[in-house]
JSON list of C-alpha atoms in Angstrom, two decimals:
[
{"chain": "A", "resi": 1, "resn": "UNK", "atom": "CA", "xyz": [0.05, -0.12, -0.25]},
{"chain": "A", "resi": 2, "resn": "UNK", "atom": "CA", "xyz": [1.25, 3.22, -1.13]},
{"chain": "A", "resi": 3, "resn": "UNK", "atom": "CA", "xyz": [2.15, 5.97, 1.60]},
{"chain": "A", "resi": 4, "resn": "UNK", "atom": "CA", "xyz": [1.10, 9.45, 1.13]},
{"chain": "A", "resi": 5, "resn": "UNK", "atom": "CA", "xyz": [2.75, 12.23, 3.07]},
{"chain": "A", "resi": 6, "resn": "UNK", "atom": "CA", "xyz": [2.46, 15.86, 3.25]},
{"chain": "A", "resi": 7, "resn": "UNK", "atom": "CA", "xyz": [5.40, 18.13, 3.87]},
{"chain": "A", "resi": 8, "resn": "UNK", "atom": "CA", "xyz": [4.05, 21.46, 5.46]},
{"chain": "A", "resi": 9, "resn": "UNK", "atom": "CA", "xyz": [6.91, 23.97, 4.58]},
{"chain": "A", "resi": 10, "resn": "UNK", "atom": "CA", "xyz": [9.25, 24.25, 1.99]},
{"chain": "A", "resi": 11, "resn": "UNK", "atom": "CA", "xyz": [12.45, 25.46, 4.30]},
{"chain": "A", "resi": 12, "resn": "UNK", "atom": "CA", "xyz": [15.60, 23.42, 4.91]},
{"chain": "A", "resi": 13, "resn": "UNK", "atom": "CA", "xyz": [13.48, 20.82, 6.81]},
{"chain": "A", "resi": 14, "resn": "UNK", "atom": "CA", "xyz": [11.01, 20.35, 4.11]},
{"chain": "A", "resi": 15, "resn": "UNK", "atom": "CA", "xyz": [13.43, 20.41, 1.46]},
{"chain": "A", "resi": 16, "resn": "UNK", "atom": "CA", "xyz": [15.49, 17.70, 3.43]},
{"chain": "A", "resi": 17, "resn": "UNK", "atom": "CA", "xyz": [12.48, 15.59, 4.19]},
{"chain": "A", "resi": 18, "resn": "UNK", "atom": "CA", "xyz": [11.28, 15.78, 0.38]},
{"chain": "A", "resi": 19, "resn": "UNK", "atom": "CA", "xyz": [14.89, 14.66, -0.42]},
{"chain": "A", "resi": 20, "resn": "UNK", "atom": "CA", "xyz": [14.99, 11.62, 1.92]},
{"chain": "A", "resi": 21, "resn": "UNK", "atom": "CA", "xyz": [11.57, 10.63, 0.60]},
{"chain": "A", "resi": 22, "resn": "UNK", "atom": "CA", "xyz": [12.65, 11.03, -3.10]},
{"chain": "A", "resi": 23, "resn": "UNK", "atom": "CA", "xyz": [15.78, 8.39, -1.82]},
{"chain": "A", "resi": 24, "resn": "UNK", "atom": "CA", "xyz": [13.11, 6.17, -0.45]},
{"chain": "A", "resi": 25, "resn": "UNK", "atom": "CA", "xyz": [10.98, 6.46, -3.35]},
{"chain": "A", "resi": 26, "resn": "UNK", "atom": "CA", "xyz": [13.96, 5.67, -6.07]},
{"chain": "A", "resi": 27, "resn": "UNK", "atom": "CA", "xyz": [15.00, 2.68, -3.59]},
{"chain": "A", "resi": 28, "resn": "UNK", "atom": "CA", "xyz": [11.53, 1.14, -4.10]},
{"chain": "A", "resi": 29, "resn": "UNK", "atom": "CA", "xyz": [9.85, 2.29, -1.40]},
{"chain": "A", "resi": 30, "resn": "UNK", "atom": "CA", "xyz": [5.84, 2.80, -1.87]},
{"chain": "A", "resi": 31, "resn": "UNK", "atom": "CA", "xyz": [5.59, 6.26, -1.02]},
{"chain": "A", "resi": 32, "resn": "UNK", "atom": "CA", "xyz": [4.19, 9.71, -2.69]},
{"chain": "A", "resi": 33, "resn": "UNK", "atom": "CA", "xyz": [4.58, 13.21, -1.18]},
{"chain": "A", "resi": 34, "resn": "UNK", "atom": "CA", "xyz": [3.68, 16.69, -1.98]},
{"chain": "A", "resi": 35, "resn": "UNK", "atom": "CA", "xyz": [5.27, 19.61, -0.24]},
{"chain": "A", "resi": 36, "resn": "UNK", "atom": "CA", "xyz": [3.24, 22.64, 0.69]},
{"chain": "A", "resi": 37, "resn": "UNK", "atom": "CA", "xyz": [4.85, 26.22, 0.94]},
{"chain": "A", "resi": 38, "resn": "UNK", "atom": "CA", "xyz": [2.77, 29.54, 1.04]},
{"chain": "A", "resi": 39, "resn": "UNK", "atom": "CA", "xyz": [5.59, 31.70, -0.15]},
{"chain": "A", "resi": 40, "resn": "UNK", "atom": "CA", "xyz": [6.76, 31.89, -3.73]},
{"chain": "A", "resi": 41, "resn": "UNK", "atom": "CA", "xyz": [10.30, 30.95, -2.77]},
{"chain": "A", "resi": 42, "resn": "UNK", "atom": "CA", "xyz": [11.55, 27.59, -1.44]},
{"chain": "A", "resi": 43, "resn": "UNK", "atom": "CA", "xyz": [14.36, 27.52, 1.26]},
{"chain": "A", "resi": 44, "resn": "UNK", "atom": "CA", "xyz": [12.67, 29.43, 4.04]},
{"chain": "A", "resi": 45, "resn": "UNK", "atom": "CA", "xyz": [15.28, 31.49, 6.14]},
{"chain": "A", "resi": 46, "resn": "UNK", "atom": "CA", "xyz": [18.48, 30.36, 4.17]},
{"chain": "A", "resi": 47, "resn": "UNK", "atom": "CA", "xyz": [19.01, 33.35, 2.12]},
{"chain": "A", "resi": 48, "resn": "UNK", "atom": "CA", "xyz": [22.48, 34.21, 0.60]},
{"chain": "A", "resi": 49, "resn": "UNK", "atom": "CA", "xyz": [23.09, 37.78, -1.36]},
{"chain": "A", "resi": 50, "resn": "UNK", "atom": "CA", "xyz": [25.80, 38.86, -3.01]},
{"chain": "A", "resi": 51, "resn": "UNK", "atom": "CA", "xyz": [26.61, 42.80, -2.06]},
{"chain": "A", "resi": 52, "resn": "UNK", "atom": "CA", "xyz": [29.71, 44.46, -4.15]},
{"chain": "A", "resi": 53, "resn": "UNK", "atom": "CA", "xyz": [31.22, 41.14, -4.19]},
{"chain": "A", "resi": 54, "resn": "UNK", "atom": "CA", "xyz": [30.57, 40.06, -0.53]},
{"chain": "A", "resi": 55, "resn": "UNK", "atom": "CA", "xyz": [28.49, 37.16, 0.66]},
{"chain": "A", "resi": 56, "resn": "UNK", "atom": "CA", "xyz": [25.88, 38.14, 3.01]},
{"chain": "A", "resi": 57, "resn": "UNK", "atom": "CA", "xyz": [23.61, 35.70, 4.71]},
{"chain": "A", "resi": 58, "resn": "UNK", "atom": "CA", "xyz": [20.08, 37.07, 5.21]},
{"chain": "A", "resi": 59, "resn": "UNK", "atom": "CA", "xyz": [19.42, 34.18, 7.67]},
{"chain": "A", "resi": 60, "resn": "UNK", "atom": "CA", "xyz": [21.89, 31.30, 9.15]},
{"chain": "A", "resi": 61, "resn": "UNK", "atom": "CA", "xyz": [25.37, 31.72, 8.54]},
{"chain": "A", "resi": 62, "resn": "UNK", "atom": "CA", "xyz": [26.46, 28.31, 9.56]},
{"chain": "A", "resi": 63, "resn": "UNK", "atom": "CA", "xyz": [25.65, 25.06, 11.56]},
{"chain": "A", "resi": 64, "resn": "UNK", "atom": "CA", "xyz": [27.55, 23.22, 14.36]},
{"chain": "A", "resi": 65, "resn": "UNK", "atom": "CA", "xyz": [29.80, 21.02, 13.40]},
{"chain": "A", "resi": 66, "resn": "UNK", "atom": "CA", "xyz": [29.60, 18.64, 16.57]},
{"chain": "A", "resi": 67, "resn": "UNK", "atom": "CA", "xyz": [25.98, 17.88, 15.15]},
{"chain": "A", "resi": 68, "resn": "UNK", "atom": "CA", "xyz": [26.89, 15.87, 11.75]},
{"chain": "A", "resi": 69, "resn": "UNK", "atom": "CA", "xyz": [23.53, 15.72, 9.87]},
{"chain": "A", "resi": 70, "resn": "UNK", "atom": "CA", "xyz": [23.84, 19.09, 7.95]},
{"chain": "A", "resi": 71, "resn": "UNK", "atom": "CA", "xyz": [27.30, 18.02, 6.87]},
{"chain": "A", "resi": 72, "resn": "UNK", "atom": "CA", "xyz": [26.24, 14.53, 6.03]},
{"chain": "A", "resi": 73, "resn": "UNK", "atom": "CA", "xyz": [23.36, 15.98, 3.72]},
{"chain": "A", "resi": 74, "resn": "UNK", "atom": "CA", "xyz": [25.62, 18.40, 2.23]},
{"chain": "A", "resi": 75, "resn": "UNK", "atom": "CA", "xyz": [28.03, 15.35, 1.08]},
{"chain": "A", "resi": 76, "resn": "UNK", "atom": "CA", "xyz": [24.99, 13.63, -0.24]},
{"chain": "A", "resi": 77, "resn": "UNK", "atom": "CA", "xyz": [24.13, 16.24, -2.37]},
{"chain": "A", "resi": 78, "resn": "UNK", "atom": "CA", "xyz": [27.17, 16.94, -3.71]},
{"chain": "A", "resi": 79, "resn": "UNK", "atom": "CA", "xyz": [28.74, 19.94, -1.79]},
{"chain": "A", "resi": 80, "resn": "UNK", "atom": "CA", "xyz": [31.40, 17.86, 0.17]},
{"chain": "A", "resi": 81, "resn": "UNK", "atom": "CA", "xyz": [33.88, 20.00, -1.53]},
{"chain": "A", "resi": 82, "resn": "UNK", "atom": "CA", "xyz": [32.25, 23.27, -0.65]},
{"chain": "A", "resi": 83, "resn": "UNK", "atom": "CA", "xyz": [32.01, 22.48, 2.96]},
{"chain": "A", "resi": 84, "resn": "UNK", "atom": "CA", "xyz": [34.24, 25.17, 5.19]},
{"chain": "A", "resi": 85, "resn": "UNK", "atom": "CA", "xyz": [35.11, 25.35, 8.86]},
{"chain": "A", "resi": 86, "resn": "UNK", "atom": "CA", "xyz": [35.01, 28.38, 10.89]},
{"chain": "A", "resi": 87, "resn": "UNK", "atom": "CA", "xyz": [38.37, 30.06, 11.72]},
{"chain": "A", "resi": 88, "resn": "UNK", "atom": "CA", "xyz": [37.97, 29.72, 15.66]},
{"chain": "A", "resi": 89, "resn": "UNK", "atom": "CA", "xyz": [41.21, 31.50, 16.33]},
{"chain": "A", "resi": 90, "resn": "UNK", "atom": "CA", "xyz": [40.09, 34.63, 14.38]},
{"chain": "A", "resi": 91, "resn": "UNK", "atom": "CA", "xyz": [36.40, 34.34, 15.32]},
{"chain": "A", "resi": 92, "resn": "UNK", "atom": "CA", "xyz": [35.16, 36.85, 17.91]},
{"chain": "A", "resi": 93, "resn": "UNK", "atom": "CA", "xyz": [31.70, 37.51, 19.46]},
{"chain": "A", "resi": 94, "resn": "UNK", "atom": "CA", "xyz": [30.54, 40.61, 21.37]},
{"chain": "A", "resi": 95, "resn": "UNK", "atom": "CA", "xyz": [28.20, 40.99, 23.90]},
{"chain": "A", "resi": 96, "resn": "UNK", "atom": "CA", "xyz": [26.53, 44.48, 24.71]},
{"chain": "A", "resi": 97, "resn": "UNK", "atom": "CA", "xyz": [26.45, 44.89, 28.53]},
{"chain": "A", "resi": 98, "resn": "UNK", "atom": "CA", "xyz": [26.47, 47.93, 30.95]},
{"chain": "A", "resi": 99, "resn": "UNK", "atom": "CA", "xyz": [26.76, 50.24, 27.55]},
{"chain": "A", "resi": 100, "resn": "UNK", "atom": "CA", "xyz": [29.63, 48.57, 26.24]},
{"chain": "A", "resi": 101, "resn": "UNK", "atom": "CA", "xyz": [30.73, 45.78, 23.54]},
{"chain": "A", "resi": 102, "resn": "UNK", "atom": "CA", "xyz": [32.61, 43.17, 25.64]},
{"chain": "A", "resi": 103, "resn": "UNK", "atom": "CA", "xyz": [34.02, 40.15, 23.60]},
{"chain": "A", "resi": 104, "resn": "UNK", "atom": "CA", "xyz": [33.34, 36.69, 24.77]},
{"chain": "A", "resi": 105, "resn": "UNK", "atom": "CA", "xyz": [36.19, 35.06, 26.24]},
{"chain": "A", "resi": 106, "resn": "UNK", "atom": "CA", "xyz": [38.00, 32.21, 24.53]},
{"chain": "A", "resi": 107, "resn": "UNK", "atom": "CA", "xyz": [36.97, 28.66, 24.81]},
{"chain": "A", "resi": 108, "resn": "UNK", "atom": "CA", "xyz": [33.34, 29.15, 25.44]},
{"chain": "A", "resi": 109, "resn": "UNK", "atom": "CA", "xyz": [31.75, 26.62, 23.25]},
{"chain": "A", "resi": 110, "resn": "UNK", "atom": "CA", "xyz": [27.98, 27.80, 23.30]},
{"chain": "A", "resi": 111, "resn": "UNK", "atom": "CA", "xyz": [28.07, 29.49, 26.59]},
{"chain": "A", "resi": 112, "resn": "UNK", "atom": "CA", "xyz": [29.88, 26.44, 28.04]},
{"chain": "A", "resi": 113, "resn": "UNK", "atom": "CA", "xyz": [33.47, 27.54, 29.41]},
{"chain": "A", "resi": 114, "resn": "UNK", "atom": "CA", "xyz": [36.03, 25.05, 28.53]},
{"chain": "A", "resi": 115, "resn": "UNK", "atom": "CA", "xyz": [39.31, 27.21, 29.21]},
{"chain": "A", "resi": 116, "resn": "UNK", "atom": "CA", "xyz": [39.92, 28.62, 32.77]},
{"chain": "A", "resi": 117, "resn": "UNK", "atom": "CA", "xyz": [42.33, 31.50, 32.33]},
{"chain": "A", "resi": 118, "resn": "UNK", "atom": "CA", "xyz": [40.59, 33.25, 29.35]},
{"chain": "A", "resi": 119, "resn": "UNK", "atom": "CA", "xyz": [37.25, 33.14, 31.72]},
{"chain": "A", "resi": 120, "resn": "UNK", "atom": "CA", "xyz": [39.21, 34.31, 34.67]},
{"chain": "A", "resi": 121, "resn": "UNK", "atom": "CA", "xyz": [40.31, 37.57, 33.01]},
{"chain": "A", "resi": 122, "resn": "UNK", "atom": "CA", "xyz": [37.42, 38.44, 31.08]},
{"chain": "A", "resi": 123, "resn": "UNK", "atom": "CA", "xyz": [35.58, 41.24, 32.51]},
{"chain": "A", "resi": 124, "resn": "UNK", "atom": "CA", "xyz": [32.05, 40.11, 31.12]},
{"chain": "A", "resi": 125, "resn": "UNK", "atom": "CA", "xyz": [31.61, 38.03, 34.40]},
{"chain": "A", "resi": 126, "resn": "UNK", "atom": "CA", "xyz": [31.50, 39.20, 38.11]},
{"chain": "A", "resi": 127, "resn": "UNK", "atom": "CA", "xyz": [33.77, 37.03, 40.36]},
{"chain": "A", "resi": 128, "resn": "UNK", "atom": "CA", "xyz": [30.73, 35.52, 41.77]},
{"chain": "A", "resi": 129, "resn": "UNK", "atom": "CA", "xyz": [29.82, 33.99, 38.80]},
{"chain": "A", "resi": 130, "resn": "UNK", "atom": "CA", "xyz": [33.52, 33.19, 37.71]},
{"chain": "A", "resi": 131, "resn": "UNK", "atom": "CA", "xyz": [33.40, 31.15, 41.23]},
{"chain": "A", "resi": 132, "resn": "UNK", "atom": "CA", "xyz": [30.22, 29.32, 39.84]},
{"chain": "A", "resi": 133, "resn": "UNK", "atom": "CA", "xyz": [31.94, 28.27, 36.75]},
{"chain": "A", "resi": 134, "resn": "UNK", "atom": "CA", "xyz": [34.79, 26.88, 38.56]},
{"chain": "A", "resi": 135, "resn": "UNK", "atom": "CA", "xyz": [32.62, 25.00, 40.86]},
{"chain": "A", "resi": 136, "resn": "UNK", "atom": "CA", "xyz": [30.45, 23.60, 37.97]},
{"chain": "A", "resi": 137, "resn": "UNK", "atom": "CA", "xyz": [33.47, 21.23, 36.97]},
{"chain": "A", "resi": 138, "resn": "UNK", "atom": "CA", "xyz": [32.63, 19.26, 39.84]},
{"chain": "A", "resi": 139, "resn": "UNK", "atom": "CA", "xyz": [28.99, 19.28, 39.03]},
{"chain": "A", "resi": 140, "resn": "UNK", "atom": "CA", "xyz": [27.43, 15.83, 39.82]},
{"chain": "A", "resi": 141, "resn": "UNK", "atom": "CA", "xyz": [25.53, 14.05, 37.14]},
{"chain": "A", "resi": 142, "resn": "UNK", "atom": "CA", "xyz": [21.95, 14.97, 37.15]},
{"chain": "A", "resi": 143, "resn": "UNK", "atom": "CA", "xyz": [18.98, 13.32, 35.11]},
{"chain": "A", "resi": 144, "resn": "UNK", "atom": "CA", "xyz": [15.94, 15.81, 35.32]},
{"chain": "A", "resi": 145, "resn": "UNK", "atom": "CA", "xyz": [13.07, 13.65, 35.90]},
{"chain": "A", "resi": 146, "resn": "UNK", "atom": "CA", "xyz": [10.96, 16.47, 33.93]},
{"chain": "A", "resi": 147, "resn": "UNK", "atom": "CA", "xyz": [11.62, 19.04, 31.08]},
{"chain": "A", "resi": 148, "resn": "UNK", "atom": "CA", "xyz": [12.47, 22.42, 32.23]},
{"chain": "A", "resi": 149, "resn": "UNK", "atom": "CA", "xyz": [13.66, 25.95, 30.59]},
{"chain": "A", "resi": 150, "resn": "UNK", "atom": "CA", "xyz": [17.31, 26.68, 29.15]},
{"chain": "A", "resi": 151, "resn": "UNK", "atom": "CA", "xyz": [17.21, 29.70, 32.02]},
{"chain": "A", "resi": 152, "resn": "UNK", "atom": "CA", "xyz": [16.69, 26.94, 34.77]},
{"chain": "A", "resi": 153, "resn": "UNK", "atom": "CA", "xyz": [19.36, 24.85, 33.54]},
{"chain": "A", "resi": 154, "resn": "UNK", "atom": "CA", "xyz": [21.96, 27.25, 32.84]},
{"chain": "A", "resi": 155, "resn": "UNK", "atom": "CA", "xyz": [21.24, 28.85, 36.24]},
{"chain": "A", "resi": 156, "resn": "UNK", "atom": "CA", "xyz": [21.72, 25.89, 37.96]},
{"chain": "A", "resi": 157, "resn": "UNK", "atom": "CA", "xyz": [25.10, 25.39, 36.76]},
{"chain": "A", "resi": 158, "resn": "UNK", "atom": "CA", "xyz": [26.51, 28.92, 36.35]},
{"chain": "A", "resi": 159, "resn": "UNK", "atom": "CA", "xyz": [24.14, 31.40, 38.06]},
{"chain": "A", "resi": 160, "resn": "UNK", "atom": "CA", "xyz": [21.57, 34.08, 36.90]},
{"chain": "A", "resi": 161, "resn": "UNK", "atom": "CA", "xyz": [24.12, 36.20, 35.08]},
{"chain": "A", "resi": 162, "resn": "UNK", "atom": "CA", "xyz": [24.99, 33.54, 33.09]},
{"chain": "A", "resi": 163, "resn": "UNK", "atom": "CA", "xyz": [21.73, 33.71, 31.67]},
{"chain": "A", "resi": 164, "resn": "UNK", "atom": "CA", "xyz": [21.38, 37.35, 31.27]},
{"chain": "A", "resi": 165, "resn": "UNK", "atom": "CA", "xyz": [25.02, 37.94, 29.62]},
{"chain": "A", "resi": 166, "resn": "UNK", "atom": "CA", "xyz": [25.16, 34.94, 27.42]},
{"chain": "A", "resi": 167, "resn": "UNK", "atom": "CA", "xyz": [22.03, 32.66, 27.45]},
{"chain": "A", "resi": 168, "resn": "UNK", "atom": "CA", "xyz": [19.65, 35.40, 26.05]},
{"chain": "A", "resi": 169, "resn": "UNK", "atom": "CA", "xyz": [21.50, 36.84, 23.64]},
{"chain": "A", "resi": 170, "resn": "UNK", "atom": "CA", "xyz": [22.88, 33.73, 21.91]},
{"chain": "A", "resi": 171, "resn": "UNK", "atom": "CA", "xyz": [19.38, 31.83, 22.03]},
{"chain": "A", "resi": 172, "resn": "UNK", "atom": "CA", "xyz": [17.74, 34.95, 20.74]},
{"chain": "A", "resi": 173, "resn": "UNK", "atom": "CA", "xyz": [19.89, 34.96, 18.06]},
{"chain": "A", "resi": 174, "resn": "UNK", "atom": "CA", "xyz": [19.23, 31.44, 17.06]},
{"chain": "A", "resi": 175, "resn": "UNK", "atom": "CA", "xyz": [15.83, 30.77, 18.24]},
{"chain": "A", "resi": 176, "resn": "UNK", "atom": "CA", "xyz": [14.21, 33.98, 18.33]},
{"chain": "A", "resi": 177, "resn": "UNK", "atom": "CA", "xyz": [13.35, 33.51, 22.09]},
{"chain": "A", "resi": 178, "resn": "UNK", "atom": "CA", "xyz": [14.37, 34.21, 25.47]},
{"chain": "A", "resi": 179, "resn": "UNK", "atom": "CA", "xyz": [15.98, 31.39, 27.58]},
{"chain": "A", "resi": 180, "resn": "UNK", "atom": "CA", "xyz": [13.00, 31.84, 30.11]},
{"chain": "A", "resi": 181, "resn": "UNK", "atom": "CA", "xyz": [10.60, 30.49, 27.42]},
{"chain": "A", "resi": 182, "resn": "UNK", "atom": "CA", "xyz": [12.91, 27.98, 25.66]},
{"chain": "A", "resi": 183, "resn": "UNK", "atom": "CA", "xyz": [12.54, 24.02, 26.57]},
{"chain": "A", "resi": 184, "resn": "UNK", "atom": "CA", "xyz": [15.96, 22.49, 27.03]},
{"chain": "A", "resi": 185, "resn": "UNK", "atom": "CA", "xyz": [14.67, 19.27, 25.37]},
{"chain": "A", "resi": 186, "resn": "UNK", "atom": "CA", "xyz": [13.58, 21.24, 22.51]},
{"chain": "A", "resi": 187, "resn": "UNK", "atom": "CA", "xyz": [16.47, 23.51, 21.83]},
{"chain": "A", "resi": 188, "resn": "UNK", "atom": "CA", "xyz": [19.49, 21.84, 23.63]},
{"chain": "A", "resi": 189, "resn": "UNK", "atom": "CA", "xyz": [18.81, 18.24, 24.22]},
{"chain": "A", "resi": 190, "resn": "UNK", "atom": "CA", "xyz": [22.34, 17.93, 23.88]},
{"chain": "A", "resi": 191, "resn": "UNK", "atom": "CA", "xyz": [22.90, 19.65, 27.23]},
{"chain": "A", "resi": 192, "resn": "UNK", "atom": "CA", "xyz": [20.47, 17.63, 28.82]},
{"chain": "A", "resi": 193, "resn": "UNK", "atom": "CA", "xyz": [22.26, 14.15, 27.68]},
{"chain": "A", "resi": 194, "resn": "UNK", "atom": "CA", "xyz": [25.47, 15.81, 28.94]},
{"chain": "A", "resi": 195, "resn": "UNK", "atom": "CA", "xyz": [24.45, 16.52, 32.07]},
{"chain": "A", "resi": 196, "resn": "UNK", "atom": "CA", "xyz": [22.88, 13.13, 32.95]},
{"chain": "A", "resi": 197, "resn": "UNK", "atom": "CA", "xyz": [26.23, 11.28, 31.95]},
{"chain": "A", "resi": 198, "resn": "UNK", "atom": "CA", "xyz": [28.78, 13.96, 32.92]},
{"chain": "A", "resi": 199, "resn": "UNK", "atom": "CA", "xyz": [27.36, 16.24, 35.28]},
{"chain": "A", "resi": 200, "resn": "UNK", "atom": "CA", "xyz": [29.34, 19.22, 34.33]},
{"chain": "A", "resi": 201, "resn": "UNK", "atom": "CA", "xyz": [28.73, 20.83, 30.95]},
{"chain": "A", "resi": 202, "resn": "UNK", "atom": "CA", "xyz": [32.39, 22.04, 30.88]},
{"chain": "A", "resi": 203, "resn": "UNK", "atom": "CA", "xyz": [33.80, 18.69, 31.29]},
{"chain": "A", "resi": 204, "resn": "UNK", "atom": "CA", "xyz": [31.24, 17.26, 28.83]},
{"chain": "A", "resi": 205, "resn": "UNK", "atom": "CA", "xyz": [32.18, 19.33, 26.18]},
{"chain": "A", "resi": 206, "resn": "UNK", "atom": "CA", "xyz": [35.71, 18.88, 26.62]},
{"chain": "A", "resi": 207, "resn": "UNK", "atom": "CA", "xyz": [35.14, 15.15, 26.05]},
{"chain": "A", "resi": 208, "resn": "UNK", "atom": "CA", "xyz": [33.14, 15.74, 22.93]},
{"chain": "A", "resi": 209, "resn": "UNK", "atom": "CA", "xyz": [35.96, 18.00, 21.09]},
{"chain": "A", "resi": 210, "resn": "UNK", "atom": "CA", "xyz": [38.10, 15.06, 22.11]},
{"chain": "A", "resi": 211, "resn": "UNK", "atom": "CA", "xyz": [36.13, 12.45, 20.48]},
{"chain": "A", "resi": 212, "resn": "UNK", "atom": "CA", "xyz": [35.69, 14.28, 17.67]},
{"chain": "A", "resi": 213, "resn": "UNK", "atom": "CA", "xyz": [39.43, 15.08, 17.22]},
{"chain": "A", "resi": 214, "resn": "UNK", "atom": "CA", "xyz": [40.28, 11.30, 17.07]},
{"chain": "A", "resi": 215, "resn": "UNK", "atom": "CA", "xyz": [42.78, 9.10, 18.48]},
{"chain": "A", "resi": 216, "resn": "UNK", "atom": "CA", "xyz": [45.61, 10.72, 16.06]},
{"chain": "A", "resi": 217, "resn": "UNK", "atom": "CA", "xyz": [45.79, 13.88, 18.17]},
{"chain": "A", "resi": 218, "resn": "UNK", "atom": "CA", "xyz": [44.20, 15.85, 15.19]},
{"chain": "A", "resi": 219, "resn": "UNK", "atom": "CA", "xyz": [43.62, 19.36, 16.11]},
{"chain": "A", "resi": 220, "resn": "UNK", "atom": "CA", "xyz": [40.08, 20.00, 17.29]},
{"chain": "A", "resi": 221, "resn": "UNK", "atom": "CA", "xyz": [37.33, 20.43, 14.79]},
{"chain": "A", "resi": 222, "resn": "UNK", "atom": "CA", "xyz": [36.01, 24.03, 13.95]},
{"chain": "A", "resi": 223, "resn": "UNK", "atom": "CA", "xyz": [33.24, 24.82, 16.19]},
{"chain": "A", "resi": 224, "resn": "UNK", "atom": "CA", "xyz": [30.70, 25.95, 12.88]},
{"chain": "A", "resi": 225, "resn": "UNK", "atom": "CA", "xyz": [30.85, 24.95, 9.35]},
{"chain": "A", "resi": 226, "resn": "UNK", "atom": "CA", "xyz": [29.47, 26.57, 6.43]},
{"chain": "A", "resi": 227, "resn": "UNK", "atom": "CA", "xyz": [29.45, 26.81, 2.64]},
{"chain": "A", "resi": 228, "resn": "UNK", "atom": "CA", "xyz": [31.88, 28.29, 0.18]},
{"chain": "A", "resi": 229, "resn": "UNK", "atom": "CA", "xyz": [29.28, 30.26, -1.57]},
{"chain": "A", "resi": 230, "resn": "UNK", "atom": "CA", "xyz": [27.10, 30.45, 1.14]},
{"chain": "A", "resi": 231, "resn": "UNK", "atom": "CA", "xyz": [24.25, 28.65, 2.90]},
{"chain": "A", "resi": 232, "resn": "UNK", "atom": "CA", "xyz": [22.00, 29.27, 0.20]},
{"chain": "A", "resi": 233, "resn": "UNK", "atom": "CA", "xyz": [23.74, 26.65, -1.71]},
{"chain": "A", "resi": 234, "resn": "UNK", "atom": "CA", "xyz": [22.25, 23.83, 0.27]},
{"chain": "A", "resi": 235, "resn": "UNK", "atom": "CA", "xyz": [18.55, 24.71, -1.06]},
{"chain": "A", "resi": 236, "resn": "UNK", "atom": "CA", "xyz": [20.06, 25.49, -4.71]},
{"chain": "A", "resi": 237, "resn": "UNK", "atom": "CA", "xyz": [21.40, 21.82, -4.60]},
{"chain": "A", "resi": 238, "resn": "UNK", "atom": "CA", "xyz": [18.32, 20.17, -3.22]},
{"chain": "A", "resi": 239, "resn": "UNK", "atom": "CA", "xyz": [16.14, 21.92, -5.72]},
{"chain": "A", "resi": 240, "resn": "UNK", "atom": "CA", "xyz": [18.32, 20.80, -8.64]},
{"chain": "A", "resi": 241, "resn": "UNK", "atom": "CA", "xyz": [18.34, 17.04, -7.52]}
]
């Protein structure tokens, strides 16, 4: 019996779903699908413009290297040679606090400190928060019985200042919502898994990076991955299949 599937939305998720179903169909699976999109353009928020010879991302500019699915998709659709990693030694992010732009210290992996000295000497955090960061390395494993907000989880590990100065600005840029309104299991499920296994998010992040680097003592992989001609390459490649 043929399965009939409706895909709602022609953003990257919808296009990826259509690609997976098309692969299954070519492999002989009895499946039909229709993709519905209200806008005249497919691709959703993945939009890359050229302005005076420069690439300008109007939406997401990269994806997290640790999560392999986007890179795997790029390789499947013929974009493997277009993948480029972030230059983490040169990448800087600034947080506006008390009317001043303050650079995020080196070693912060999506608001989790993994290097001690840059964090200790950063003016972004108070002494109280720095002490919480140090104590966090000894945080015992904890498996939550129920979901919680990102703000609640971050505050348990690092205190309220970390929510205000890192979690809120970073998550609002990615998800368009406040940490107090976002579910950990929905947007940071990996953090919940790390906490259950390692306790300390800092120790968990270091373990994850070492695992990705492999046994050959290779340099740690870049934190973010993008495409040479912009993220819209994914959309264009999917539409050409």
